PDB file of C-alpha atoms and ligand atoms in Angstrom:
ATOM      1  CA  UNK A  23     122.253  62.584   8.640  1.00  0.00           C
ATOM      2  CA  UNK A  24     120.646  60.060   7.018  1.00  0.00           C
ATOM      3  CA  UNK A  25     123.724  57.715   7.203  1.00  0.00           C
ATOM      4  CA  UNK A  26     123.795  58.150  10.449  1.00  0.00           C
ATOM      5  CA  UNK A  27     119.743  56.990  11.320  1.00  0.00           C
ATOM      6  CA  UNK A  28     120.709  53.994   9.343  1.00  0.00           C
ATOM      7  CA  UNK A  29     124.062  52.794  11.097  1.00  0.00           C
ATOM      8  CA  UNK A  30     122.887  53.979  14.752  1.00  0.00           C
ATOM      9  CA  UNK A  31     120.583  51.087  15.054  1.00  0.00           C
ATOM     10  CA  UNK A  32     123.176  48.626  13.604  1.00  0.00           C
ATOM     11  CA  UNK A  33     125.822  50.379  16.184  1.00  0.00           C
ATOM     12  CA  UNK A  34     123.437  49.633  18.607  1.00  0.00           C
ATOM     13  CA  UNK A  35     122.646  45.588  17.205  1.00  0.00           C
ATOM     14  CA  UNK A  36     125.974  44.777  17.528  1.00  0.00           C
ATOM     15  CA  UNK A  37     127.001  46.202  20.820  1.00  0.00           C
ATOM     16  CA  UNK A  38     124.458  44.326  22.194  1.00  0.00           C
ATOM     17  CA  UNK A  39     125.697  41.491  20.605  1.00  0.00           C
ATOM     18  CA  UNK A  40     129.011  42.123  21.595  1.00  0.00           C
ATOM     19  CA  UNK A  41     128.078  42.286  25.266  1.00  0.00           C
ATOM     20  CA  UNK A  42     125.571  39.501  25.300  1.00  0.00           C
ATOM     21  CA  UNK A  43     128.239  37.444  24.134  1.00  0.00           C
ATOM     22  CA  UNK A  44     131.400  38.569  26.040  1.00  0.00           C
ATOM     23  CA  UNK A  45     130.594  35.449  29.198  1.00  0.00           C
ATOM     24  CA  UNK A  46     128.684  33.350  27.146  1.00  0.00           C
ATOM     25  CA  UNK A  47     129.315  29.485  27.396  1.00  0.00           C
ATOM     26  CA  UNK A  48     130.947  27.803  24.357  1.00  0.00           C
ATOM     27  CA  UNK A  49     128.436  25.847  22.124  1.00  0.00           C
ATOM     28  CA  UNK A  50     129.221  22.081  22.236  1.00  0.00           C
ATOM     29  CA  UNK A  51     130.150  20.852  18.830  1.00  0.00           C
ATOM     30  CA  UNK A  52     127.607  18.471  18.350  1.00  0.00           C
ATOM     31  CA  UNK A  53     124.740  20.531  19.963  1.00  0.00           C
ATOM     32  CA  UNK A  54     122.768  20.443  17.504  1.00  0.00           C
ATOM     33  CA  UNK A  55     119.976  22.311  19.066  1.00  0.00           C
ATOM     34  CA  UNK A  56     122.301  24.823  19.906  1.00  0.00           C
ATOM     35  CA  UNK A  57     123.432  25.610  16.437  1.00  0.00           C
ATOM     36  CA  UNK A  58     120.029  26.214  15.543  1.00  0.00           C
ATOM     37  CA  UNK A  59     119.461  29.076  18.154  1.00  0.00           C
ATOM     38  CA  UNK A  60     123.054  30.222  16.859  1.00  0.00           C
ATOM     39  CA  UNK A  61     121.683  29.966  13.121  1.00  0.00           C
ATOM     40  CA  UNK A  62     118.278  32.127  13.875  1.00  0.00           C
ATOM     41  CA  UNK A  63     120.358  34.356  15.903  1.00  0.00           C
ATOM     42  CA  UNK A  64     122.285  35.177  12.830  1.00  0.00           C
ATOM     43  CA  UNK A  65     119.641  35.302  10.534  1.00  0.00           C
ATOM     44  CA  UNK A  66     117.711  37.838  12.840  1.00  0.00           C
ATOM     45  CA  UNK A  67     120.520  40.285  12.699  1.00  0.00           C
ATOM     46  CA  UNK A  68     120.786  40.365   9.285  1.00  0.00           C
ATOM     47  CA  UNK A  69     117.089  40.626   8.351  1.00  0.00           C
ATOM     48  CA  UNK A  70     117.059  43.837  10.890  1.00  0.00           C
ATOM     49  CA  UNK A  71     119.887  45.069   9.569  1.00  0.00           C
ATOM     50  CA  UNK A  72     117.955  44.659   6.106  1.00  0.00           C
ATOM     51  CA  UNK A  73     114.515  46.028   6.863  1.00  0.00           C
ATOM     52  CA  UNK A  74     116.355  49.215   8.431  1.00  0.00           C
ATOM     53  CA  UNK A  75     118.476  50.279   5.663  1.00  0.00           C
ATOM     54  CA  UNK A  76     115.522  49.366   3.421  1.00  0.00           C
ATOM     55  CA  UNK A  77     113.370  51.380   5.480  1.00  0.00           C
ATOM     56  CA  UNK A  78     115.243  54.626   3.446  1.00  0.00           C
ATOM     57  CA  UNK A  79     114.057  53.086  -0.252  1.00  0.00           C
ATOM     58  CA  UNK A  80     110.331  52.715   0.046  1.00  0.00           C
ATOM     59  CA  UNK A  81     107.698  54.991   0.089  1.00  0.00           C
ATOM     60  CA  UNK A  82     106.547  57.049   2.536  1.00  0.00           C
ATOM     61  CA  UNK A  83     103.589  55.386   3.847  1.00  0.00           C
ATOM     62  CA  UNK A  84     105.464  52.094   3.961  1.00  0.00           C
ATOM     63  CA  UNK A  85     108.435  53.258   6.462  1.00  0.00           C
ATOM     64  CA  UNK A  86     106.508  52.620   9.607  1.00  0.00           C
ATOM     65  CA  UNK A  87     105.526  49.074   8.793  1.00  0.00           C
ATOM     66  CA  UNK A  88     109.300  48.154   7.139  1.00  0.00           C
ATOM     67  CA  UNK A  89     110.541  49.967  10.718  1.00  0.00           C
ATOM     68  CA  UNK A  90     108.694  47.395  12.514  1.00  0.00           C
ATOM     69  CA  UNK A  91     109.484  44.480  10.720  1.00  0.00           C
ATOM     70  CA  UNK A  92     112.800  45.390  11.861  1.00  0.00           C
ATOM     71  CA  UNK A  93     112.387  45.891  15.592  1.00  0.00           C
ATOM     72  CA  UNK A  94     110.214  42.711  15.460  1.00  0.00           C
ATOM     73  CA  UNK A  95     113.633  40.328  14.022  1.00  0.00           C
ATOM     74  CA  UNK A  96     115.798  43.174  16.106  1.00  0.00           C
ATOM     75  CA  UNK A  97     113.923  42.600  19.193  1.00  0.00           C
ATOM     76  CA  UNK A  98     113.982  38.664  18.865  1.00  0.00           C
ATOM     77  CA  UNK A  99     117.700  39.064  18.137  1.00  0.00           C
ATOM     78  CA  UNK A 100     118.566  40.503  21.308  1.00  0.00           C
ATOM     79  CA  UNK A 101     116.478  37.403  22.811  1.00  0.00           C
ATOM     80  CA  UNK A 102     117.841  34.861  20.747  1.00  0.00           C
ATOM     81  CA  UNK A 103     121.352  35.318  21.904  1.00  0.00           C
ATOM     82  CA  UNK A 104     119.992  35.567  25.346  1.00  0.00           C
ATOM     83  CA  UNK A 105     117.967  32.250  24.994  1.00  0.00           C
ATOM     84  CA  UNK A 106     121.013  30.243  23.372  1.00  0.00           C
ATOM     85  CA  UNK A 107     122.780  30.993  26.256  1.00  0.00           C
ATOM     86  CA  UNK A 108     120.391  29.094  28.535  1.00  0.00           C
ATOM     87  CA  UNK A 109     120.299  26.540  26.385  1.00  0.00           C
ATOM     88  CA  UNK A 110     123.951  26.152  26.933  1.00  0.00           C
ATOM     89  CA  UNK A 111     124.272  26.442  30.166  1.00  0.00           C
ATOM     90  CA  UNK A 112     120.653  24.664  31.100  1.00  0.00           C
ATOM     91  CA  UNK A 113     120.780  22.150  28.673  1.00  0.00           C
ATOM     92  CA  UNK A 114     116.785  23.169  27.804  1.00  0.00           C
ATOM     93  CA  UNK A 115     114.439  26.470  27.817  1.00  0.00           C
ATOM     94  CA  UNK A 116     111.264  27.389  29.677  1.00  0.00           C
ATOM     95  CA  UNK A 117     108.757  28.286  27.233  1.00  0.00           C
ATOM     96  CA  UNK A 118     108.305  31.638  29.356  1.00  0.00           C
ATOM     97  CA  UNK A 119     111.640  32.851  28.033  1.00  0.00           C
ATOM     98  CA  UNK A 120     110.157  33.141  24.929  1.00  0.00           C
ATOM     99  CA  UNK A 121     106.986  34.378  26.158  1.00  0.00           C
ATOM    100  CA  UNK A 122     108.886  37.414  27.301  1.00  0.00           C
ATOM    101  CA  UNK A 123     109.508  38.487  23.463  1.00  0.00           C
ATOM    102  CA  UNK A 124     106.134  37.618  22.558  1.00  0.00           C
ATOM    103  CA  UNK A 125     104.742  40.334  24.653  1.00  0.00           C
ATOM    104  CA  UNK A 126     106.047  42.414  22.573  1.00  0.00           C
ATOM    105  CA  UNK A 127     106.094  41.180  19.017  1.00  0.00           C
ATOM    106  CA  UNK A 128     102.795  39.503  18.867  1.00  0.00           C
ATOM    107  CA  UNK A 129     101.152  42.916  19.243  1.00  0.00           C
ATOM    108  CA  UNK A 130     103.209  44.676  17.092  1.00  0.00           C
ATOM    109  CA  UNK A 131     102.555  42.329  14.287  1.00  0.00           C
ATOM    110  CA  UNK A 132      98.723  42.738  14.816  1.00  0.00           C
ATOM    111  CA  UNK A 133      99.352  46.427  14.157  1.00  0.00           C
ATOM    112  CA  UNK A 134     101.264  45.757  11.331  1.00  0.00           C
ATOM    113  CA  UNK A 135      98.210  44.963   9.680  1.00  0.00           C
ATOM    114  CA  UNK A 136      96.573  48.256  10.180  1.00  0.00           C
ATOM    115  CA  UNK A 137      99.924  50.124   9.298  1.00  0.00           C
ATOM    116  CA  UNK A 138      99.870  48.359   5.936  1.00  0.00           C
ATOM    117  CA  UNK A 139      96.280  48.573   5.142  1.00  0.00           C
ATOM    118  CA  UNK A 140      96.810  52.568   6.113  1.00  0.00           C
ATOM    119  CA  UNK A 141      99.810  52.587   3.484  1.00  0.00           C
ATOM    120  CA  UNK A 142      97.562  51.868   0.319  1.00  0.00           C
ATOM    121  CA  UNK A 143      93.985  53.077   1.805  1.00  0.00           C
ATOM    122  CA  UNK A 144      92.194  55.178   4.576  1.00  0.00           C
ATOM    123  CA  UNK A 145      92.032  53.414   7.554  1.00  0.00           C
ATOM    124  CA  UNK A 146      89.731  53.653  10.181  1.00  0.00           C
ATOM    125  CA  UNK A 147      90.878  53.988  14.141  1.00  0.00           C
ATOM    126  CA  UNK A 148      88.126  50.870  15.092  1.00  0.00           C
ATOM    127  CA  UNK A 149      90.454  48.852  12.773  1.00  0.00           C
ATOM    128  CA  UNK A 150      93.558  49.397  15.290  1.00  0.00           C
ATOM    129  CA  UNK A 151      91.510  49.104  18.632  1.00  0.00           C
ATOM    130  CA  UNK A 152      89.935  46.105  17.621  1.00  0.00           C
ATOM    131  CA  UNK A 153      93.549  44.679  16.758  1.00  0.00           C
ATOM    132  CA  UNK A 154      95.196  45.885  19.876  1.00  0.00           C
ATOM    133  CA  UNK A 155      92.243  44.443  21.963  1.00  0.00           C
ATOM    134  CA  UNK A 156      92.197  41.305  20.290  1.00  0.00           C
ATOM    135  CA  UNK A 157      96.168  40.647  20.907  1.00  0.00           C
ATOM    136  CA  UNK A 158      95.793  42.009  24.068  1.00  0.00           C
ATOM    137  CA  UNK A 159      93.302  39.209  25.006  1.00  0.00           C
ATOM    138  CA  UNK A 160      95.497  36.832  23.495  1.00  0.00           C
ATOM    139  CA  UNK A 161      98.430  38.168  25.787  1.00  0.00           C
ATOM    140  CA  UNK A 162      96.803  37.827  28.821  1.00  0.00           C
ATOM    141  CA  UNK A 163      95.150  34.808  28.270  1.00  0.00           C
ATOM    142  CA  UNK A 164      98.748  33.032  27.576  1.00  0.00           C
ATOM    143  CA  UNK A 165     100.092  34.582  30.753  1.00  0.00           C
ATOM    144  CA  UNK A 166      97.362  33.453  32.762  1.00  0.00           C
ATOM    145  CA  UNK A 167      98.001  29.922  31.506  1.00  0.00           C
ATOM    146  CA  UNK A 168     101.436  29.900  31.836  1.00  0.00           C
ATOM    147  CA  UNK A 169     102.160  31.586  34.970  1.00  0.00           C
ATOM    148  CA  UNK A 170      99.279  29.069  36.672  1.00  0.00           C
ATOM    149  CA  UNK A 171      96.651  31.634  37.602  1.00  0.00           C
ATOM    150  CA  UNK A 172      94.318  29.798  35.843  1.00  0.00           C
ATOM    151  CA  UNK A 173      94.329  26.232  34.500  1.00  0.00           C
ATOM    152  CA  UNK A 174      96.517  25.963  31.249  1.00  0.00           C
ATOM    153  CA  UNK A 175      93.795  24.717  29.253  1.00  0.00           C
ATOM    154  CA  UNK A 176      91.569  27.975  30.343  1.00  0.00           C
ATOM    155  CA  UNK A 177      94.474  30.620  29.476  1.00  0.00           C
ATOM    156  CA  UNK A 178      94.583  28.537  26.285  1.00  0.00           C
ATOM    157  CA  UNK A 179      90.794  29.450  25.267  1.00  0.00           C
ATOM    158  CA  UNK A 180      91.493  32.613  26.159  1.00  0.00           C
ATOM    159  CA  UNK A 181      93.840  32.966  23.992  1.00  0.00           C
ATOM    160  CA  UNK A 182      92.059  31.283  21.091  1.00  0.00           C
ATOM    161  CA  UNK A 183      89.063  33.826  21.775  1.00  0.00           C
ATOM    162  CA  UNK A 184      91.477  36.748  21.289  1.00  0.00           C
ATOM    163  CA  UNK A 185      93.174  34.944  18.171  1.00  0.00           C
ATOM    164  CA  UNK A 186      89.651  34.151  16.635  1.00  0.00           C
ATOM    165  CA  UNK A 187      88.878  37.559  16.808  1.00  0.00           C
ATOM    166  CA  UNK A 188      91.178  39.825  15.199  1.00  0.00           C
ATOM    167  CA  UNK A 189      91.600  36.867  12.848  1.00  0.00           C
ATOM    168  CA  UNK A 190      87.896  37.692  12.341  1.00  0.00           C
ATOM    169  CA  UNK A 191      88.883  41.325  11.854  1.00  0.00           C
ATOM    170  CA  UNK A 192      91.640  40.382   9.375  1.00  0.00           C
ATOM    171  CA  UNK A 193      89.423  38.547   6.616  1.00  0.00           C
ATOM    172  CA  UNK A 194      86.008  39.346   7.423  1.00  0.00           C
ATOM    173  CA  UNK A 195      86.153  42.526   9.352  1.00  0.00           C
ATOM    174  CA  UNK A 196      86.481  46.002   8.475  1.00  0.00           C
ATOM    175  CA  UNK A 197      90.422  45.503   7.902  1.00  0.00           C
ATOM    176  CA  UNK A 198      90.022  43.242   5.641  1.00  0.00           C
ATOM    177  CA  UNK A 199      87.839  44.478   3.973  1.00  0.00           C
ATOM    178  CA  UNK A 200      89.144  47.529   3.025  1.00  0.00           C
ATOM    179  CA  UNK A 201      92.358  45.750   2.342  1.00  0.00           C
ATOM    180  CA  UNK A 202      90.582  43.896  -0.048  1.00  0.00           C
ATOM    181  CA  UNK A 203      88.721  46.952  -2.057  1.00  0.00           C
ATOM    182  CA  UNK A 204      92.382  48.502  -2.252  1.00  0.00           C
ATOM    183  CA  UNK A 205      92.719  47.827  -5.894  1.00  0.00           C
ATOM    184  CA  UNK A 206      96.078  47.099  -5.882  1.00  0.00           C
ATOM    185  CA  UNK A 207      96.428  43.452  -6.711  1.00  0.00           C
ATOM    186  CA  UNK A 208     100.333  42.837  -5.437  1.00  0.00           C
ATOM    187  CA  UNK A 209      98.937  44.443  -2.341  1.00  0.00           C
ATOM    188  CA  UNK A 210      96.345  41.845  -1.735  1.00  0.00           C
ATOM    189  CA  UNK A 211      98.379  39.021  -2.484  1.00  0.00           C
ATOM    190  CA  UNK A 212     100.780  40.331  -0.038  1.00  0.00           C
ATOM    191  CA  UNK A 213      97.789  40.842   2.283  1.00  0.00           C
ATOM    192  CA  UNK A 214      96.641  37.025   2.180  1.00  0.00           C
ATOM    193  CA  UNK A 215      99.996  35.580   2.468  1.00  0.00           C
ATOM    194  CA  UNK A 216     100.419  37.575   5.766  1.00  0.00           C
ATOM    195  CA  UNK A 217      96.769  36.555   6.909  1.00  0.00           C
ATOM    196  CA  UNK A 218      97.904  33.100   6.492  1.00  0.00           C
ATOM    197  CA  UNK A 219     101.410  33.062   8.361  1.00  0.00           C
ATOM    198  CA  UNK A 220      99.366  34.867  11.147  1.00  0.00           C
ATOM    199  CA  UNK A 221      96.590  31.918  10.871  1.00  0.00           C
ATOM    200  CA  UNK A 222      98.748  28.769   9.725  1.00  0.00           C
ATOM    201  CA  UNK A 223     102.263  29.885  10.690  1.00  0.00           C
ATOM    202  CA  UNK A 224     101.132  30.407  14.461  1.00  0.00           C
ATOM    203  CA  UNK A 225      99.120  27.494  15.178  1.00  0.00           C
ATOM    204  CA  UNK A 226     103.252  25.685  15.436  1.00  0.00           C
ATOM    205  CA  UNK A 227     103.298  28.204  19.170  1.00  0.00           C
ATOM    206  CA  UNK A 228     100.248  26.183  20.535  1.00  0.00           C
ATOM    207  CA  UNK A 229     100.862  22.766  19.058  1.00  0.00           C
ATOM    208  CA  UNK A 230     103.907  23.137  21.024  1.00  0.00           C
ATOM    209  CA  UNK A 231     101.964  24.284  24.321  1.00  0.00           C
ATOM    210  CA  UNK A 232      99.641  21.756  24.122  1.00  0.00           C
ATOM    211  CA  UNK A 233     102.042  18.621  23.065  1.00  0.00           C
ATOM    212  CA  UNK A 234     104.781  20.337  25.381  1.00  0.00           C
ATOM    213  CA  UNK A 235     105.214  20.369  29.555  1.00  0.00           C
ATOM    214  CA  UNK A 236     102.457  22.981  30.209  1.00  0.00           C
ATOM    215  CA  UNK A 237      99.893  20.211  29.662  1.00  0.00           C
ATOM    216  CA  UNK A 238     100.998  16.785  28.640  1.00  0.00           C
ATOM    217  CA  UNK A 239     104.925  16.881  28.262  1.00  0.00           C
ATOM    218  CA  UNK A 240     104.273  14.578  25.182  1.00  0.00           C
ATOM    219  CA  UNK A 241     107.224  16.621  23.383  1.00  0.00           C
ATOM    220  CA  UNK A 242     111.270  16.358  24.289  1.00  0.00           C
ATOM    221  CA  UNK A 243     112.472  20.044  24.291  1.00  0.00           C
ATOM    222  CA  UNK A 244     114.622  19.504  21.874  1.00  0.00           C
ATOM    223  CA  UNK A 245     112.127  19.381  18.908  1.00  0.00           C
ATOM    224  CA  UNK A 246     110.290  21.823  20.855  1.00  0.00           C
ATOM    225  CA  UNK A 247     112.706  24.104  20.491  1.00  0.00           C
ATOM    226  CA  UNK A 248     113.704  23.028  17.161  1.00  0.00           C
ATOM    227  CA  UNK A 249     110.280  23.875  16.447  1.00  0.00           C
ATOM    228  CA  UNK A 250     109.785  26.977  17.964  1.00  0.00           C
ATOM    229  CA  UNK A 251     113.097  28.170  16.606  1.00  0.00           C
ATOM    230  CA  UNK A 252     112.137  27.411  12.747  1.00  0.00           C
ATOM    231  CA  UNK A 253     108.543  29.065  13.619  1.00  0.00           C
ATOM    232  CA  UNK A 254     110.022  32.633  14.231  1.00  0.00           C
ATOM    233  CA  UNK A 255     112.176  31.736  11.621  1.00  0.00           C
ATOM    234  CA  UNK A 256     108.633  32.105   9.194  1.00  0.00           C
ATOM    235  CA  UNK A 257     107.226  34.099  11.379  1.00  0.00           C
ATOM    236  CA  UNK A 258     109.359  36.845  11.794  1.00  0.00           C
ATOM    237  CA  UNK A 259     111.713  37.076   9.121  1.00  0.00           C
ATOM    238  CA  UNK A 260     109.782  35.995   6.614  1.00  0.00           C
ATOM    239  CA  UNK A 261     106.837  38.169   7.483  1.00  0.00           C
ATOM    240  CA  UNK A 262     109.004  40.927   7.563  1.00  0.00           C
ATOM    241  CA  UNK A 263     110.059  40.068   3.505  1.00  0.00           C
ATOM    242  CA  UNK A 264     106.820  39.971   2.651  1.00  0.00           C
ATOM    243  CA  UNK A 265     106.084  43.365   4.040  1.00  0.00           C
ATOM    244  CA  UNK A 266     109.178  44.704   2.587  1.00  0.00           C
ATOM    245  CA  UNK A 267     108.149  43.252  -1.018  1.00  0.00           C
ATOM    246  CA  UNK A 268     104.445  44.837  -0.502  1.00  0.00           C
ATOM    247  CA  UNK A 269     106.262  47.895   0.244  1.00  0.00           C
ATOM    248  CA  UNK A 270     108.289  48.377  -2.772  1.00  0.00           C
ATOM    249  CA  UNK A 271     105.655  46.484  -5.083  1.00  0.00           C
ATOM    250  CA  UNK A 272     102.870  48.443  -4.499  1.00  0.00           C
ATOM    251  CA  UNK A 273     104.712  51.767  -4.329  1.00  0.00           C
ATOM    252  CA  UNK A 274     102.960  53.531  -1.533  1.00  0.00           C
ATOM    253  CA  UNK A 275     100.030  55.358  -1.279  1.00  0.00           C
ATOM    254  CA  UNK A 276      97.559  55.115  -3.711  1.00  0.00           C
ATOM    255  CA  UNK A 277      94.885  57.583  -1.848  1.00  0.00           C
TER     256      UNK A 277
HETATM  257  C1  RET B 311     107.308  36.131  16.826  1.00  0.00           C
HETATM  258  C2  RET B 311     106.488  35.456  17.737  1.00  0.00           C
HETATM  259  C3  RET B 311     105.248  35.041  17.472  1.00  0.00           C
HETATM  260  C4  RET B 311     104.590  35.260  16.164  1.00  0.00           C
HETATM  261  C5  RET B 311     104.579  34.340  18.528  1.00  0.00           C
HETATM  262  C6  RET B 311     103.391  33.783  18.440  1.00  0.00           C
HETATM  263  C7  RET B 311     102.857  33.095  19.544  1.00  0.00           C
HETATM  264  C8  RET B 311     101.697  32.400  19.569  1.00  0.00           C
HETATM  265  C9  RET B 311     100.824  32.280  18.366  1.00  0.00           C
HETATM  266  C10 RET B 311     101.318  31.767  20.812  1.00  0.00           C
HETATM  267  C11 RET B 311     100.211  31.034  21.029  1.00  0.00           C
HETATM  268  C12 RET B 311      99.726  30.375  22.272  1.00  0.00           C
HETATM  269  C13 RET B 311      98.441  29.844  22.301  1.00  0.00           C
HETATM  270  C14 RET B 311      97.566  29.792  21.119  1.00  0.00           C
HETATM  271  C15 RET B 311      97.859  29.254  23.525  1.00  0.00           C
HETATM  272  C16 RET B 311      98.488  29.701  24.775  1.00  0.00           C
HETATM  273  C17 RET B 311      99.899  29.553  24.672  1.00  0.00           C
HETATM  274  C18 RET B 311     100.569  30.292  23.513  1.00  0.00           C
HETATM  275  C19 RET B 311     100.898  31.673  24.035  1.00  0.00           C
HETATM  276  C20 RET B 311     101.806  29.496  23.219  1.00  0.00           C
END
């Protein structure tokens, strides 16, 4: 039974795979952009395929937030192979084809910092609202931008108003805290590494919006993309490890 909840989702991974690939373009040897959507594509698989069969070896409160790292690297997977074959065939990628993943594993990395605050401590329900309406904000402030409803520049303030505040909530706020009276020292330092990715590690998504076509088309889209790809390269997989090593450092719950 248990063998079977950890090969289902890989089942699952590489059909899709499979049948993402079976008309794909070929990659042009000396696409060098190309290889690195091909590269992150890889790397994605195997980091989900990681977190889930890790997911079985850590304690209970941490199998939510190991879970989600994996959907977050499975989900951008599934979107990587899609967006290297655009880049084949287009020769460059809309930013709105990564948007699209985004929507989904912005959020869910916002949560994560709830789920992992709830593994070692009580949490507090305010602490998720506040996270989901903060990345919420950011959301729709982006797709305002991008999709034109509003100037670019305004969907971009937007979006730093949501960003400010659950960064707010994160290190001054009642998540962190609470994360920070946890008394579990690999714990925090797991905490503030996350905090920065989330602060440092995503400022690379808007240098690229404001440097790239949205506003001043200042950047060629091939180290945009470059870029981009080596930012969910640190921002996914890696933020997943570092959740994984909180996991099986700090043991589970201490409460
Ligand atoms: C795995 C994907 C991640 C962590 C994506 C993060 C995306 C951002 C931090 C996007 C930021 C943006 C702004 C700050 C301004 C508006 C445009 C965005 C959406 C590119």
């Amino acid at each position: 039974m248990n063998k079977l909840r950890i090969f289902a989702p890989i089942a699952i991974l590489m059909g899709l795979s499979s049948a993402a690939n079976a008309d794909s373009p070929v990659l042009a040897y000396d696409d060098f952009v190309g290889m690195t959507f091909w590269l992150i594509s890889m790397g994605m698989l195997a980091a989900t395929v990681f977190f889930f069969m890790e997911r079985g070896s850590v304690a209970a409160g941490w199998k939510t937030p190991v879970t989600l790292a994996g959907l977050i690297t499975g989900i951008a997977f599934v979107n990587y192979l899609y967006l290297r074959g655009i880049w084949i065939q287009a020769g460059e990628l809309q930013i709105v084809y990564r948007y699209i993943e985004w929507l989904i594993t912005m959020p869910i990395q916002m949560i994560m910092f709830y789920l992992i605050v709830g593994a070692v401590r009580k949490v507090y329900r305010g602490m998720f609202w506040r996270l989901l309406f903060g990345s919420l904000v950011m959301l729709i402030g982006g797709y305002l931008g991008e999709a034109a409803y509003v100037h670019p520049m305004v969907g971009f303030i937007i979006w730093m108003g949501g960003w400010i505040y659950v960064l707010y909530e994160i290190f001054s706020g009642e998540t962190g805290k609470v994360a920070a009276r946890s008394g579990n020292k690999d714990f925090v330092t797991a905490f503030n590494v996350l905090r920065m990715i989330v602060t440092i590690g995503w400022c690379i998504y808007p240098l690229g919006y404001v440097f790239g076509p949205a506003l001043t088309d200042s950047v060629d889209s091939n180290s945009l993309n470059v870029i981009y790809n080596l930012a969910d390269f640190i921002n996914k997989i890696a933020f997943g490890l570092i959740v994984w090593a909180a996991a099986i450092s700090s043991g589970g719950r201490t409460r």
